[in-house]
Amino acid sequence: MNKIPNRQAICEVLNEAAKTDKNIVVLCSDSRGSASLAPFAEAHPDQFVEVGIAEQNLVSISAGMAKAGKRPFAASPACFLSTRSYEQAKVDVAYSNTNVKLIGISGGISYGALGMSHHSAQDFAAMCAIPNMRVYVPSDRHQTKKLMEELVKDEKPAYIRVGRNPVEDIYDEDDTPFEMDRATVLCEGTDAAIIACGEMVRPAKEAAEILKQQGISASVLDMYCLKPLDKESIIRMANAAKVVVSVEEHAPFGGLGSMVSQVVGENCPKKVATMALPDAPVITGTSMEVFNYYGLNAEGIAGKVMELLS
Amino acid sequence: MENLKAKAFSLRKNVLDMIYGAKTGHIGGDFSVMEILVSLYMKEMNISPENQNDPDRDYFVMSKGHSVEAYYSVLAAKGFFPIEEVIEKFSRFRSKYIGHPNNKLPGIEMNSGSLGHGLPVCVGIAKACRMDNRPSRVYTVMGDGELAEGSVWEGVMAASHYQLDNLCVTVDRNRLQISGSTEDVMHHENLKARFEAFGWHVISVDGNDIDALCAAYDEAKTVKGCPTAVIANTIKGCGVSFMENQAGWHHKVPDQAQYEQAVKELTEKEEAARNE
Ligand SMILES: Cc1ncc(C[n+]2csc(CCOP(=O)(O)OP(=O)(O)O)c2C)c(N)n1
């Protein structure tokens, strides 16, 4: 069982990169502990800026620092970063095209029992709707590392969402297939195409295994790049299959499911089912309890595929 | 009259039971804010299960929503819901007692959890009550770390602009937040002067002293033409020696030995207060 959450993988990449690139700065809003960035603050005190509990300030200050030549990574809980600082992200980061990377930690329903104020089930929709904002939702720590290694080098705005808890590895440490802005194909299939992102990739992969035992062949696509969305892979997978199922830890509107439906509808119409959180405050519970309750698990996904095929 | 000092210690034990049972919660801020909530609910505010739908009642918003365990224990003591049920169900699967205030529960006016909302919401409540000439007073409690949110100061500005003397804000000034000392993270030096500069009446008190707090809230009721801020100088983790003034106890969960030690200390303090 992997014990390293994706947020820690982010810290490790930033820690390394900051040694040689003195322009890398990390900004936190009383969030260094939850972001696993305390080791960065200790190792690079001169490249760390604390702004206090002030997420709007966090994003605008980051944009200002980027304007003056720094490469800021602003880390705060995804719920606050994506909605409290939404206008700062839209205007100061995306519109002004400043090189700010927004790291949304404890995304989705990671904060379980803390309730809707702490859930970020709107961040895909919100961030994807901003022109010039890229949106990434890595699945496991190895993919997170590969993604961050690209992001520390480039010059454009991006929003990255990771969860709080460690998740089982999807990929092997020294053999993680990764191409920037191209979804990763986990397996190919002819009956169903399952397209997932973030923490939902694991149950999607397991669902394909369950389906295989039932004689159903499913492809699984790890769509870590929500924007720019890898449309080509979606079309290719959808064309090869009879039905398409998308799975995400997000509200049912404006996220992966909406975008997949749009692409499939425009290019290769066929039945698409969107699996997501409900359009309601989710029940109280740990993330596992919440996922299971709403069928966002391997059995639920496999069941949905069988329902669509029958 | 009921011994409120003893009550504050006994209510802390309910907080401890919630957090120890659910293995989650924000104990440090619960213990710093306890006397503030006890003073307001047991003595100062006109809020009870009987009048909760009366438009002339007082209003309270828990801006530092993470201290929900203290809030639940005081609301239960006030009769809004049974404490046994809270302790049994807090943060559990499908529970309505979630980890931040939720107004599906009786006694809770507004949902909170995202810091920096309570004061501006209370400005709205206070302004509306003024428009309708209601006698209601409006109260909120903020953390001192929370004061870094810009929305707080937008509310501070508007409250004095509209001369909302029916509004009384308490700052739980425990000088700690998650990452350590508030003064290292984002300082609030001269906090009294800051509020005064915005045109507020400010009273600075020992925030774990119920008599001092009640005197401050009584004084606030007499102030005319401007809102009042009570700076409650508190101790985070107050009541349990090893939690006091320790940033780590913001949201740490006690183990069995710590739980037992905490119960012992709180019981001793409760009894001492009763015999005072
Ligand atoms: C807008 C927002 N940002 C961040 C958080 C996460 N958070 C919860 S409690 C806390 C620290 C609060 O410190 P303070 O206001 O001093 O409260 P206290 O010490 O009384 O617990 C933080 C950052 C939040 N709840 N809301």
mmCIF file of N, CA and C and ligand atoms in Angstrom, chain A residues 29-31 34 52-55 76-77 79-80 84 111 114 117-118, chain B residues 26-30 32-33 63-67 100 112-117 141-149 172-180 182 188 234 236 250-251, ligand 1:
data_model
loop_
_atom_site.group_PDB
_atom_site.id
_atom_site.type_symbol
_atom_site.label_atom_id
_atom_site.label_comp_id
_atom_site.label_asym_id
_atom_site.label_seq_id
_atom_site.Cartn_x
_atom_site.Cartn_y
_atom_site.Cartn_z
ATOM 1 N N SER A 29 -1.095 29.756 2.145
ATOM 2 C CA SER A 29 -2.031 30.569 2.920
ATOM 3 C C SER A 29 -2.409 29.794 4.181
ATOM 4 N N ASP A 30 -1.470 29.704 5.117
ATOM 5 C CA ASP A 30 -1.635 28.880 6.318
ATOM 6 C C ASP A 30 -1.926 27.435 5.909
ATOM 7 N N SER A 31 -1.316 27.028 4.796
ATOM 8 C CA SER A 31 -1.647 25.733 4.199
ATOM 9 C C SER A 31 -0.414 24.868 3.983
ATOM 10 N N SER A 34 -0.987 21.211 5.313
ATOM 11 C CA SER A 34 -1.930 20.427 4.512
ATOM 12 C C SER A 34 -1.418 20.206 3.102
ATOM 13 N N GLY A 52 -0.698 34.043 5.047
ATOM 14 C CA GLY A 52 -1.788 33.958 6.017
ATOM 15 C C GLY A 52 -3.067 33.463 5.346
ATOM 16 N N ILE A 53 -4.149 33.448 6.129
ATOM 17 C CA ILE A 53 -5.405 32.898 5.607
ATOM 18 C C ILE A 53 -6.038 33.938 4.692
ATOM 19 N N ALA A 54 -5.578 33.971 3.450
ATOM 20 C CA ALA A 54 -5.970 35.039 2.534
ATOM 21 C C ALA A 54 -5.761 34.543 1.108
ATOM 22 N N GLU A 55 -6.699 33.728 0.629
ATOM 23 C CA GLU A 55 -6.497 33.049 -0.652
ATOM 24 C C GLU A 55 -6.515 34.003 -1.834
ATOM 25 N N SER A 76 -2.980 25.823 -1.897
ATOM 26 C CA SER A 76 -4.030 26.051 -0.898
ATOM 27 C C SER A 76 -5.122 25.009 -1.146
ATOM 28 N N PRO A 77 -5.957 24.722 -0.137
ATOM 29 C CA PRO A 77 -7.028 23.759 -0.389
ATOM 30 C C PRO A 77 -7.823 24.120 -1.647
ATOM 31 N N CYS A 79 -10.762 23.802 -2.565
ATOM 32 C CA CYS A 79 -12.071 24.451 -2.392
ATOM 33 C C CYS A 79 -11.921 25.959 -2.331
ATOM 34 N N PHE A 80 -10.932 26.451 -1.589
ATOM 35 C CA PHE A 80 -10.768 27.899 -1.450
ATOM 36 C C PHE A 80 -10.056 28.485 -2.668
ATOM 37 N N ARG A 84 -12.808 30.884 -3.903
ATOM 38 C CA ARG A 84 -12.538 32.152 -3.216
ATOM 39 C C ARG A 84 -11.661 33.044 -4.089
ATOM 40 N N TYR A 111 -11.819 16.129 2.076
ATOM 41 C CA TYR A 111 -12.059 16.553 3.455
ATOM 42 C C TYR A 111 -13.311 15.928 4.045
ATOM 43 N N LEU A 114 -15.909 17.236 6.709
ATOM 44 C CA LEU A 114 -15.872 18.683 6.993
ATOM 45 C C LEU A 114 -16.961 19.447 6.247
ATOM 46 N N SER A 117 -18.375 23.322 2.552
ATOM 47 C CA SER A 117 -17.436 24.450 2.491
ATOM 48 C C SER A 117 -16.047 23.959 2.132
ATOM 49 N N HIS A 118 -15.750 22.721 2.482
ATOM 50 C CA HIS A 118 -14.410 22.188 2.270
ATOM 51 C C HIS A 118 -14.301 21.242 1.071
ATOM 52 N N HIS B 26 -11.300 20.066 15.741
ATOM 53 C CA HIS B 26 -10.376 21.186 15.945
ATOM 54 C C HIS B 26 -10.402 21.595 17.413
ATOM 55 N N ILE B 27 -9.666 20.853 18.224
ATOM 56 C CA ILE B 27 -9.820 20.971 19.676
ATOM 57 C C ILE B 27 -9.241 22.269 20.246
ATOM 58 N N GLY B 28 -8.124 22.733 19.682
ATOM 59 C CA GLY B 28 -7.462 23.928 20.243
ATOM 60 C C GLY B 28 -8.374 25.145 20.239
ATOM 61 N N GLY B 29 -8.982 25.403 19.079
ATOM 62 C CA GLY B 29 -9.881 26.556 18.955
ATOM 63 C C GLY B 29 -11.194 26.352 19.686
ATOM 64 N N ASP B 30 -11.616 25.089 19.850
ATOM 65 C CA ASP B 30 -12.812 24.800 20.656
ATOM 66 C C ASP B 30 -12.596 25.245 22.092
ATOM 67 N N SER B 32 -10.333 27.396 23.214
ATOM 68 C CA SER B 32 -10.118 28.831 23.436
ATOM 69 C C SER B 32 -11.438 29.587 23.390
ATOM 70 N N VAL B 33 -12.379 29.131 22.585
ATOM 71 C CA VAL B 33 -13.604 29.900 22.360
ATOM 72 C C VAL B 33 -14.709 29.572 23.370
ATOM 73 N N SER B 63 -18.397 32.356 12.796
ATOM 74 C CA SER B 63 -17.524 32.586 11.643
ATOM 75 C C SER B 63 -16.350 31.615 11.628
ATOM 76 N N LYS B 64 -15.759 31.371 12.809
ATOM 77 C CA LYS B 64 -14.682 30.355 12.831
ATOM 78 C C LYS B 64 -15.357 28.989 12.985
ATOM 79 N N GLY B 65 -15.898 28.539 11.852
ATOM 80 C CA GLY B 65 -16.762 27.358 11.844
ATOM 81 C C GLY B 65 -16.073 26.072 12.250
ATOM 82 N N HIS B 66 -14.729 26.058 12.157
ATOM 83 C CA HIS B 66 -14.036 24.818 12.531
ATOM 84 C C HIS B 66 -14.165 24.525 14.027
ATOM 85 N N SER B 67 -14.538 25.520 14.820
ATOM 86 C CA SER B 67 -14.750 25.260 16.253
ATOM 87 C C SER B 67 -16.168 24.764 16.490
ATOM 88 N N HIS B 100 -18.534 21.074 10.333
ATOM 89 C CA HIS B 100 -18.686 22.540 10.342
ATOM 90 C C HIS B 100 -20.167 22.860 10.532
ATOM 91 N N SER B 112 -21.066 27.665 7.848
ATOM 92 C CA SER B 112 -19.747 28.284 7.760
ATOM 93 C C SER B 112 -18.686 27.207 7.666
ATOM 94 N N GLY B 113 -17.441 27.601 7.646
ATOM 95 C CA GLY B 113 -16.353 26.648 7.443
ATOM 96 C C GLY B 113 -15.271 27.299 6.605
ATOM 97 N N SER B 114 -15.722 28.132 5.674
ATOM 98 C CA SER B 114 -14.776 28.946 4.918
ATOM 99 C C SER B 114 -14.632 30.246 5.687
ATOM 100 N N LEU B 115 -13.412 30.542 6.117
ATOM 101 C CA LEU B 115 -13.192 31.675 7.013
ATOM 102 C C LEU B 115 -13.406 33.015 6.309
ATOM 103 N N GLY B 116 -13.790 34.009 7.112
ATOM 104 C CA GLY B 116 -13.931 35.364 6.567
ATOM 105 C C GLY B 116 -15.308 35.682 6.024
ATOM 106 N N HIS B 117 -16.295 34.833 6.330
ATOM 107 C CA HIS B 117 -17.656 35.091 5.847
ATOM 108 C C HIS B 117 -18.570 35.663 6.932
ATOM 109 N N VAL B 141 -18.239 35.317 15.974
ATOM 110 C CA VAL B 141 -16.905 35.079 16.541
ATOM 111 C C VAL B 141 -15.958 34.693 15.420
ATOM 112 N N MET B 142 -14.833 35.410 15.368
ATOM 113 C CA MET B 142 -13.816 35.112 14.355
ATOM 114 C C MET B 142 -12.526 34.667 15.043
ATOM 115 N N GLY B 143 -11.711 33.910 14.326
ATOM 116 C CA GLY B 143 -10.373 33.588 14.816
ATOM 117 C C GLY B 143 -9.439 34.740 14.483
ATOM 118 N N ASP B 144 -8.283 34.788 15.140
ATOM 119 C CA ASP B 144 -7.364 35.882 14.787
ATOM 120 C C ASP B 144 -6.630 35.571 13.484
ATOM 121 N N GLY B 145 -6.364 34.304 13.212
ATOM 122 C CA GLY B 145 -5.793 33.947 11.910
ATOM 123 C C GLY B 145 -6.749 34.337 10.791
ATOM 124 N N GLU B 146 -8.020 34.178 11.069
ATOM 125 C CA GLU B 146 -9.069 34.502 10.094
ATOM 126 C C GLU B 146 -9.012 35.973 9.658
ATOM 127 N N LEU B 147 -8.471 36.817 10.531
ATOM 128 C CA LEU B 147 -8.451 38.257 10.233
ATOM 129 C C LEU B 147 -7.605 38.589 9.004
ATOM 130 N N ALA B 148 -6.841 37.614 8.510
ATOM 131 C CA ALA B 148 -6.041 37.874 7.305
ATOM 132 C C ALA B 148 -6.906 37.923 6.054
ATOM 133 N N GLU B 149 -8.123 37.401 6.144
ATOM 134 C CA GLU B 149 -9.013 37.448 4.973
ATOM 135 C C GLU B 149 -9.452 38.890 4.705
ATOM 136 N N ASP B 172 -11.454 35.783 18.721
ATOM 137 C CA ASP B 172 -10.833 34.795 19.604
ATOM 138 C C ASP B 172 -9.320 34.922 19.408
ATOM 139 N N ARG B 173 -8.737 35.803 20.214
ATOM 140 C CA ARG B 173 -7.330 36.185 20.012
ATOM 141 C C ARG B 173 -6.417 35.209 20.752
ATOM 142 N N ASN B 174 -6.281 34.010 20.198
ATOM 143 C CA ASN B 174 -5.429 33.020 20.872
ATOM 144 C C ASN B 174 -4.004 33.013 20.322
ATOM 145 N N ARG B 175 -3.763 33.860 19.360
ATOM 146 C CA ARG B 175 -2.410 34.080 18.826
ATOM 147 C C ARG B 175 -1.786 32.862 18.147
ATOM 148 N N LEU B 176 -2.613 31.881 17.806
ATOM 149 C CA LEU B 176 -2.097 30.726 17.059
ATOM 150 C C LEU B 176 -3.025 30.426 15.889
ATOM 151 N N GLN B 177 -2.458 29.879 14.821
ATOM 152 C CA GLN B 177 -3.243 29.321 13.727
ATOM 153 C C GLN B 177 -2.546 28.034 13.314
ATOM 154 N N ILE B 178 -2.915 27.437 12.166
ATOM 155 C CA ILE B 178 -2.368 26.110 11.856
ATOM 156 C C ILE B 178 -0.838 26.120 11.774
ATOM 157 N N SER B 179 -0.299 27.105 11.054
ATOM 158 C CA SER B 179 1.143 27.094 10.788
ATOM 159 C C SER B 179 1.980 27.665 11.929
ATOM 160 N N GLY B 180 1.381 28.017 13.036
ATOM 161 C CA GLY B 180 2.148 28.528 14.170
ATOM 162 C C GLY B 180 1.562 29.819 14.713
ATOM 163 N N THR B 182 0.267 33.470 15.035
ATOM 164 C CA THR B 182 -0.336 34.421 14.084
ATOM 165 C C THR B 182 0.636 35.566 13.809
ATOM 166 N N HIS B 188 -0.944 40.796 13.553
ATOM 167 C CA HIS B 188 -2.078 41.692 13.823
ATOM 168 C C HIS B 188 -1.723 42.634 14.962
ATOM 169 N N THR B 234 -7.400 34.964 24.524
ATOM 170 C CA THR B 234 -7.646 33.611 25.007
ATOM 171 C C THR B 234 -6.385 32.761 24.939
ATOM 172 N N LYS B 236 -5.241 29.172 23.428
ATOM 173 C CA LYS B 236 -5.657 28.049 22.589
ATOM 174 C C LYS B 236 -5.434 26.756 23.371
ATOM 175 N N HIS B 250 -4.118 22.374 17.172
ATOM 176 C CA HIS B 250 -5.186 22.965 16.357
ATOM 177 C C HIS B 250 -6.187 21.880 15.949
ATOM 178 N N HIS B 251 -5.649 20.775 15.410
ATOM 179 C CA HIS B 251 -6.553 19.693 15.009
ATOM 180 C C HIS B 251 -5.995 18.304 15.286
HETATM 181 C C1 LIG C 1 -11.138 30.491 3.696
HETATM 182 C C2 LIG C 1 -10.476 29.433 4.499
HETATM 183 N N1 LIG C 1 -9.164 29.221 4.322
HETATM 184 C C3 LIG C 1 -8.554 28.231 5.020
HETATM 185 C C4 LIG C 1 -9.244 27.467 5.900
HETATM 186 C C5 LIG C 1 -8.566 26.315 6.619
HETATM 187 N N2 LIG C 1 -8.429 26.592 8.055
HETATM 188 C C6 LIG C 1 -9.266 26.074 8.967
HETATM 189 S S1 LIG C 1 -8.924 26.567 10.514
HETATM 190 C C7 LIG C 1 -7.610 27.485 10.002
HETATM 191 C C8 LIG C 1 -6.810 28.267 10.991
HETATM 192 C C9 LIG C 1 -7.658 29.221 11.731
HETATM 193 O O1 LIG C 1 -6.917 29.998 12.610
HETATM 194 P P1 LIG C 1 -7.663 31.023 13.541
HETATM 195 O O2 LIG C 1 -8.581 31.873 12.743
HETATM 196 O O3 LIG C 1 -6.644 31.746 14.348
HETATM 197 O O4 LIG C 1 -8.590 30.087 14.432
HETATM 198 P P2 LIG C 1 -8.291 29.357 15.826
HETATM 199 O O5 LIG C 1 -6.857 29.527 16.172
HETATM 200 O O6 LIG C 1 -9.159 30.056 16.807
HETATM 201 O O7 LIG C 1 -8.685 27.938 15.644
HETATM 202 C C10 LIG C 1 -7.457 27.384 8.616
HETATM 203 C C11 LIG C 1 -6.401 28.023 7.836
HETATM 204 C C12 LIG C 1 -10.623 27.723 6.048
HETATM 205 N N3 LIG C 1 -11.384 26.993 6.872
HETATM 206 N N4 LIG C 1 -11.207 28.722 5.343
#
